[in-house]
Amino acid sequence: MLVLYFMLNALFVGYLLWDGRRRKTSGLWAWAVATAIGGVLLLPFYLASRPLRRGETRTGGFGWNVVRYFVMLWTVALAGVAGIMVGSGPGTGAAAMGLVVLGIIWLPPTLLAGLVGYFLKKDIKEEGPTGALAEQREPVASGG
């Protein structure tokens, strides 16, 4: 199970580095170290604060987006665990019981996050580009 944790965090860090370079995110290596350690708990903070690219929008405010990304990543992480359990379990009864336990592990944080997110959601809309991407000069189309 610990190997799965490190594999999943390695995937998260890989995505973060790829995405952060494209978005010219400041403090990218600090985000990568934090994600390697905290995974599903810390990556949502990066996703909620990363610079937006042209045409992207972010609504609901920072807190809402942290909660939203946490629920998504928590679901992905536990779906990965469920897939491994079903594929390597000793029998269908044990696999079914394992899925029930995973459901019990998944549900309370998801419901709590949804409740917290409901109270944190604000009527805010950000439009890209933001951050370092907003500071780039637009290419000027030459007439000719």
CSV table of C-alpha atoms in Angstrom, one decimal:
chain,number,residue,atom,x,y,z
A,1,MET,CA,0.0,0.0,0.0
A,2,LEU,CA,2.9,2.3,0.7
A,3,VAL,CA,4.3,1.7,-2.7
A,4,LEU,CA,1.0,2.8,-4.2
A,5,TYR,CA,1.2,6.0,-2.2
A,6,PHE,CA,4.6,6.8,-3.6
A,7,MET,CA,3.6,5.8,-7.1
A,8,LEU,CA,0.5,8.0,-7.0
A,9,ASN,CA,2.5,10.9,-5.5
A,10,ALA,CA,5.1,10.5,-8.2
A,11,LEU,CA,2.4,10.8,-10.9
A,12,PHE,CA,1.1,13.9,-9.1
A,13,VAL,CA,4.6,15.5,-9.0
A,14,GLY,CA,5.2,14.7,-12.6
A,15,TYR,CA,1.9,16.4,-13.6
A,16,LEU,CA,2.7,19.3,-11.4
A,17,LEU,CA,6.1,19.9,-12.9
A,18,TRP,CA,4.8,19.5,-16.4
A,19,ASP,CA,1.9,21.9,-15.8
A,20,GLY,CA,3.9,24.3,-13.7
A,21,ARG,CA,6.6,24.8,-16.5
A,22,ARG,CA,3.9,25.5,-19.0
A,23,ARG,CA,2.3,28.1,-16.7
A,24,LYS,CA,5.6,29.6,-15.5
A,25,THR,CA,4.6,28.9,-11.9
A,26,SER,CA,6.9,30.5,-9.3
A,27,GLY,CA,8.2,28.2,-6.5
A,28,LEU,CA,7.6,25.2,-8.7
A,29,TRP,CA,10.1,23.0,-6.9
A,30,ALA,CA,8.7,23.9,-3.5
A,31,TRP,CA,5.3,22.8,-4.8
A,32,ALA,CA,6.8,19.6,-6.1
A,33,VAL,CA,8.4,18.7,-2.7
A,34,ALA,CA,5.2,19.5,-0.9
A,35,THR,CA,3.2,17.3,-3.3
A,36,ALA,CA,5.7,14.5,-3.0
A,37,ILE,CA,5.2,14.6,0.8
A,38,GLY,CA,1.5,15.5,1.1
A,39,GLY,CA,0.0,14.3,-2.2
A,40,VAL,CA,-3.7,14.5,-2.3
A,41,LEU,CA,-3.8,16.9,0.7
A,42,LEU,CA,-1.4,19.5,-0.8
A,43,LEU,CA,-1.8,19.3,-4.5
A,44,PRO,CA,-5.2,21.0,-4.4
A,45,PHE,CA,-3.6,24.1,-3.1
A,46,TYR,CA,-1.4,24.3,-6.1
A,47,LEU,CA,-4.3,23.6,-8.5
A,48,ALA,CA,-6.4,26.3,-6.9
A,49,SER,CA,-3.7,29.0,-7.1
A,50,ARG,CA,-1.8,28.2,-10.3
A,51,PRO,CA,-1.7,30.8,-13.0
A,52,LEU,CA,-4.5,30.6,-15.5
A,53,ARG,CA,-3.8,30.4,-19.2
A,54,ARG,CA,-5.6,32.4,-21.9
A,55,GLY,CA,-9.2,31.3,-22.1
A,56,GLU,CA,-9.3,29.5,-18.7
A,57,THR,CA,-11.6,30.6,-16.0
A,58,ARG,CA,-11.7,29.8,-12.3
A,59,THR,CA,-14.9,30.4,-10.2
A,60,GLY,CA,-15.9,30.1,-6.6
A,61,GLY,CA,-12.8,31.5,-4.9
A,62,PHE,CA,-9.6,29.9,-3.5
A,63,GLY,CA,-11.2,27.9,-0.7
A,64,TRP,CA,-13.9,26.4,-3.0
A,65,ASN,CA,-11.3,25.4,-5.5
A,66,VAL,CA,-9.1,23.7,-2.9
A,67,VAL,CA,-12.0,21.7,-1.7
A,68,ARG,CA,-13.1,20.9,-5.3
A,69,TYR,CA,-9.7,19.6,-6.3
A,70,PHE,CA,-9.3,17.7,-3.1
A,71,VAL,CA,-12.5,15.8,-3.8
A,72,MET,CA,-11.4,15.0,-7.3
A,73,LEU,CA,-8.0,13.8,-6.3
A,74,TRP,CA,-9.3,11.9,-3.3
A,75,THR,CA,-11.7,10.0,-5.6
A,76,VAL,CA,-8.9,9.3,-8.2
A,77,ALA,CA,-6.6,8.0,-5.4
A,78,LEU,CA,-9.2,5.7,-3.9
A,79,ALA,CA,-10.3,4.5,-7.3
A,80,GLY,CA,-6.7,3.5,-8.0
A,81,VAL,CA,-6.6,1.6,-4.7
A,82,ALA,CA,-9.9,-0.1,-5.5
A,83,GLY,CA,-8.6,-1.1,-8.9
A,84,ILE,CA,-5.5,-2.7,-7.4
A,85,MET,CA,-7.5,-4.4,-4.7
A,86,VAL,CA,-10.0,-5.9,-7.1
A,87,GLY,CA,-7.2,-7.1,-9.4
A,88,SER,CA,-5.1,-8.7,-6.8
A,89,GLY,CA,-7.6,-9.8,-4.2
A,90,PRO,CA,-7.8,-13.4,-3.1
A,91,GLY,CA,-11.5,-13.8,-4.0
A,92,THR,CA,-14.7,-11.9,-4.9
A,93,GLY,CA,-15.9,-11.9,-1.3
A,94,ALA,CA,-12.7,-10.2,0.0
A,95,ALA,CA,-12.7,-7.8,-2.9
A,96,ALA,CA,-16.3,-6.8,-2.3
A,97,MET,CA,-15.6,-6.3,1.4
A,98,GLY,CA,-12.5,-4.2,0.5
A,99,LEU,CA,-14.6,-2.0,-1.8
A,100,VAL,CA,-17.1,-1.5,1.0
A,101,VAL,CA,-14.3,-0.4,3.3
A,102,LEU,CA,-12.9,1.9,0.7
A,103,GLY,CA,-16.4,3.4,0.3
A,104,ILE,CA,-16.5,4.0,4.0
A,105,ILE,CA,-13.0,5.7,3.8
A,106,TRP,CA,-14.0,7.7,0.8
A,107,LEU,CA,-17.4,9.0,1.9
A,108,PRO,CA,-16.8,11.0,5.1
A,109,PRO,CA,-13.9,13.2,3.8
A,110,THR,CA,-15.9,13.8,0.5
A,111,LEU,CA,-19.1,14.8,2.4
A,112,LEU,CA,-17.2,17.0,4.8
A,113,ALA,CA,-15.3,18.7,2.0
A,114,GLY,CA,-18.5,19.3,0.1
A,115,LEU,CA,-20.1,20.9,3.2
A,116,VAL,CA,-17.0,23.1,3.8
A,117,GLY,CA,-16.9,24.0,0.2
A,118,TYR,CA,-20.5,25.0,0.2
A,119,PHE,CA,-19.7,27.6,2.9
A,120,LEU,CA,-16.5,28.7,1.3
A,121,LYS,CA,-17.8,29.2,-2.2
A,122,LYS,CA,-17.8,32.9,-3.3
A,123,ASP,CA,-19.2,34.7,-6.3
A,124,ILE,CA,-15.8,35.2,-7.8
A,125,LYS,CA,-14.7,34.6,-11.4
A,126,GLU,CA,-11.0,34.8,-12.5
A,127,GLU,CA,-10.1,34.8,-16.1
A,128,GLY,CA,-6.8,34.0,-17.7
A,129,PRO,CA,-4.1,34.8,-18.2
A,130,THR,CA,-3.0,35.5,-14.7
A,131,GLY,CA,0.4,35.5,-12.9
A,132,ALA,CA,3.5,35.2,-15.0
A,133,LEU,CA,1.4,34.4,-18.0
A,134,ALA,CA,-0.4,37.8,-17.8
A,135,GLU,CA,3.0,39.5,-18.0
A,136,GLN,CA,3.9,38.0,-21.3
A,137,ARG,CA,3.6,40.2,-24.4
A,138,GLU,CA,1.1,39.3,-27.0
A,139,PRO,CA,2.5,38.4,-30.4
A,140,VAL,CA,1.6,41.2,-32.8
A,141,ALA,CA,0.0,40.1,-36.0
A,142,SER,CA,1.7,41.8,-38.9
A,143,GLY,CA,-0.5,43.1,-41.7
A,144,GLY,CA,0.7,42.2,-45.1
